[in-house]
Coordinates of N, CA, C and O in Angstrom, one line a residue:
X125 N -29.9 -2.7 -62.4 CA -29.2 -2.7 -63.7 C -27.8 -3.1 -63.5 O -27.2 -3.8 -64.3
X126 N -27.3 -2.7 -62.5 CA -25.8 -2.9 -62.3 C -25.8 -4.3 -62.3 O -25.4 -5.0 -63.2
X127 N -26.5 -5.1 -61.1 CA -26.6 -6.5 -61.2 C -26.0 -7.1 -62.2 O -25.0 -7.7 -62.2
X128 N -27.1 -6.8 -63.4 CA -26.7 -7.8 -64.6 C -25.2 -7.4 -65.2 O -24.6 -8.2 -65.9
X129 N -24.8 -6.4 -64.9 CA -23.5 -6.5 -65.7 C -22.5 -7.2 -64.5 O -21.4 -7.0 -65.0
X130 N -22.3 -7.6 -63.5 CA -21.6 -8.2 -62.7 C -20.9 -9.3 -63.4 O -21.7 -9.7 -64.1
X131 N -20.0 -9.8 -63.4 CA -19.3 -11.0 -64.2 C -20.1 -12.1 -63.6 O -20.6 -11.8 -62.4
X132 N -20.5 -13.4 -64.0 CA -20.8 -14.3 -63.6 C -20.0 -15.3 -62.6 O -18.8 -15.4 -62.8
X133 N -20.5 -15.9 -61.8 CA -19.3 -16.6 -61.3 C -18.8 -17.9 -62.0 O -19.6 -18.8 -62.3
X134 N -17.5 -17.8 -62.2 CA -17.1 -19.6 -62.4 C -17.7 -20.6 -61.5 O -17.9 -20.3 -60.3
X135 N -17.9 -21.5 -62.0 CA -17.8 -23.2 -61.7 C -16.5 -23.3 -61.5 O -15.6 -22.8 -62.2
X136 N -16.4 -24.2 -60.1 CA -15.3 -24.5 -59.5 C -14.7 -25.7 -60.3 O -15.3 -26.7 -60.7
X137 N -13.4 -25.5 -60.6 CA -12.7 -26.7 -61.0 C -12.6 -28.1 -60.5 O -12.2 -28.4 -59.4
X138 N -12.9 -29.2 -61.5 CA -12.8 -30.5 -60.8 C -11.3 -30.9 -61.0 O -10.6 -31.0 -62.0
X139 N -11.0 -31.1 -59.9 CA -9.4 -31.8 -60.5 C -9.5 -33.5 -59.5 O -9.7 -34.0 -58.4
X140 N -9.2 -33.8 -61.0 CA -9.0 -35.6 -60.8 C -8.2 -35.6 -60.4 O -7.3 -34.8 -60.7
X141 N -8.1 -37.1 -59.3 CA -7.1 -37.6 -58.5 C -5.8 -38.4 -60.4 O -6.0 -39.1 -61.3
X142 N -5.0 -38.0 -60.0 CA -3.7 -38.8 -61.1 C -2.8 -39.7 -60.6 O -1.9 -38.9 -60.2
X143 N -2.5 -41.0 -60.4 CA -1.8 -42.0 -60.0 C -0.8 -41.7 -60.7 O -0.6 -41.9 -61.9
X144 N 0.2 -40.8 -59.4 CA 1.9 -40.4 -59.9 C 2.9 -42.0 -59.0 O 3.7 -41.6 -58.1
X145 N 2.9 -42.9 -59.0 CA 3.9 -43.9 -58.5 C 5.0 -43.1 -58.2 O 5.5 -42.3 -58.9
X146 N 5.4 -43.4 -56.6 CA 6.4 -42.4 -56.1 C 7.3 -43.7 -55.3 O 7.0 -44.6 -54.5
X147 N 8.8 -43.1 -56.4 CA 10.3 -43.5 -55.8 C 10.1 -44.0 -54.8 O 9.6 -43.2 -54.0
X148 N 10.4 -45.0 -54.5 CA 11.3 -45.2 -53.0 C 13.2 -45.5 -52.6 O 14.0 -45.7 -53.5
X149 N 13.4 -45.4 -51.9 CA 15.3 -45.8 -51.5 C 15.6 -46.7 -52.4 O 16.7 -46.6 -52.9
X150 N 14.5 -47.8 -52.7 CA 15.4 -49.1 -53.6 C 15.7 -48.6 -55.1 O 16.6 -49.0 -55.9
X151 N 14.3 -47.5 -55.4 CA 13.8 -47.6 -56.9 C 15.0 -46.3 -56.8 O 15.8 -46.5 -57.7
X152 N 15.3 -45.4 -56.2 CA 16.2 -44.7 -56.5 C 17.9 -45.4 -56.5 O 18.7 -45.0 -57.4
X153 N 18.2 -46.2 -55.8 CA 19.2 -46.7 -55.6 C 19.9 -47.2 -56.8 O 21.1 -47.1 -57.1
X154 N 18.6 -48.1 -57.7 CA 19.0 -48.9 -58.5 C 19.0 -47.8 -59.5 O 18.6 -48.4 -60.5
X155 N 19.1 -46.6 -59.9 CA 19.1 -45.5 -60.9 C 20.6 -45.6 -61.4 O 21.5 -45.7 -60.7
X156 N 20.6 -45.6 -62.2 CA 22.4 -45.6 -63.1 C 22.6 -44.1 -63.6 O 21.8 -43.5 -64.3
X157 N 23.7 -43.5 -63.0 CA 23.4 -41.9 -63.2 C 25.4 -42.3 -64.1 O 26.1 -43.3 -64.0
X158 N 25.7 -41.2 -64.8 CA 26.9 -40.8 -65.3 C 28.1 -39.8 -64.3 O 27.7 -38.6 -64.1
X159 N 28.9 -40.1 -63.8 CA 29.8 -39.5 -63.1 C 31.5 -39.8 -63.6 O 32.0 -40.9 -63.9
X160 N 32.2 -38.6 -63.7 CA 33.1 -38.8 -64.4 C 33.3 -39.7 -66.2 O 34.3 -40.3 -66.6
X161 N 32.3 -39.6 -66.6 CA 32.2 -40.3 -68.0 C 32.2 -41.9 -67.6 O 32.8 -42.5 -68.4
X162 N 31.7 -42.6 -66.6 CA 31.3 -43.6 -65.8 C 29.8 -43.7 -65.5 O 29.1 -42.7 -65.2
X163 N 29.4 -44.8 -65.5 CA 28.1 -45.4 -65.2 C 28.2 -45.9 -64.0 O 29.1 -46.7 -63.7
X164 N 27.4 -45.5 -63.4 CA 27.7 -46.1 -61.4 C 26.0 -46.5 -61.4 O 25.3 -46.6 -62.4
X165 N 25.7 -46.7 -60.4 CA 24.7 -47.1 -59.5 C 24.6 -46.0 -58.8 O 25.6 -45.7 -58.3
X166 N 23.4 -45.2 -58.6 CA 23.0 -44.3 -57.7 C 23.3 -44.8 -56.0 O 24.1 -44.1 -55.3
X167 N 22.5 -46.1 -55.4 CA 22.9 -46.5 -54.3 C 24.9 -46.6 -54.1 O 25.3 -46.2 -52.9
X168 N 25.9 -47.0 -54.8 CA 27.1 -47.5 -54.9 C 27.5 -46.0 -54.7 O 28.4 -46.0 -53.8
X169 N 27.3 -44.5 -55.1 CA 27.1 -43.6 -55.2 C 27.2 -42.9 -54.0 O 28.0 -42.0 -53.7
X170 N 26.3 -43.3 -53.2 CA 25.4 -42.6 -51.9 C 26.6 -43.1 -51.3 O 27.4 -42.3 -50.8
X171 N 26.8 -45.0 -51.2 CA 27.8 -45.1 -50.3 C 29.0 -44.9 -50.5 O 29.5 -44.8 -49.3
X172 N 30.1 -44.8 -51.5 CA 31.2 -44.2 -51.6 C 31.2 -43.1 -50.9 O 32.0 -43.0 -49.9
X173 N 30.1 -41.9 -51.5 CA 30.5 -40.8 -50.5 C 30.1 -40.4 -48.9 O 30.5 -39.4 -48.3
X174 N 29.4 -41.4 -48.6 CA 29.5 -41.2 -47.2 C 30.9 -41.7 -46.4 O 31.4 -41.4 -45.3
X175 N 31.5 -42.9 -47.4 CA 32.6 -43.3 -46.6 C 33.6 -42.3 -46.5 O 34.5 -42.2 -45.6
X176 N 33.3 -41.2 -48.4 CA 34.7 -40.5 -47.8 C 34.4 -39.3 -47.3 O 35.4 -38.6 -47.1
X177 N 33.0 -38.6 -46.9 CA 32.9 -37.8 -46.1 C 33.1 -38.0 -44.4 O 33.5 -37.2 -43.5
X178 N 32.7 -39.5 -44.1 CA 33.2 -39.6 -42.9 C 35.1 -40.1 -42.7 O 35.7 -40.3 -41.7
X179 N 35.3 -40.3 -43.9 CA 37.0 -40.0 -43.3 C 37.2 -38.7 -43.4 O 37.8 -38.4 -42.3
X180 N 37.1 -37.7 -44.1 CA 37.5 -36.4 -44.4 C 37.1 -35.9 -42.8 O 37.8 -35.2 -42.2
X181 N 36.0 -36.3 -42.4 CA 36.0 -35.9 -41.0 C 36.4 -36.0 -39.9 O 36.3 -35.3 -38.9
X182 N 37.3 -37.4 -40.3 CA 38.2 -38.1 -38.8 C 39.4 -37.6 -39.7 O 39.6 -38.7 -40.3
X183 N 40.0 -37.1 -40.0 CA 41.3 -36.2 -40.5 C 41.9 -36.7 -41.8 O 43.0 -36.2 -42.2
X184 N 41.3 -37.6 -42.4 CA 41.8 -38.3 -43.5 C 42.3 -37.2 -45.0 O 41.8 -36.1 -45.2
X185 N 43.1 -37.7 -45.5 CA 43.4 -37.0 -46.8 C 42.4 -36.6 -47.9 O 42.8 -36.0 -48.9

């Protein structure tokens, strides 16, 4: 008698594969983001501040 009241089991979920297209360096690069009330280029971005993190590191102002 217990048996029958046992919950039944679920059916396992099917989960479909979904074609997410994933960013790369270029497709992020070319991103136009707002900085300082300015429109930049995400890549122009990346490299400004690496140039002035690597002066800030060689003793720069």
């Amino acid at each position: 008698m217990r048996e029958d009241r046992a919950p039944k089991p679920r059916p396992p979920r099917m989960l479909t594969p979904v074609h997410t297209p994933i960013a790369d360096a270029f497709d992020l690069a070319d991103r136009i983001i707002t900085v300082d009330g300015e429109d930049v280029r995400l890549g122009d971005y990346w490299h400004i501040a690496r140039i002035e993190a690597a002066f800030s590191r060689r003793g720069g102002e």
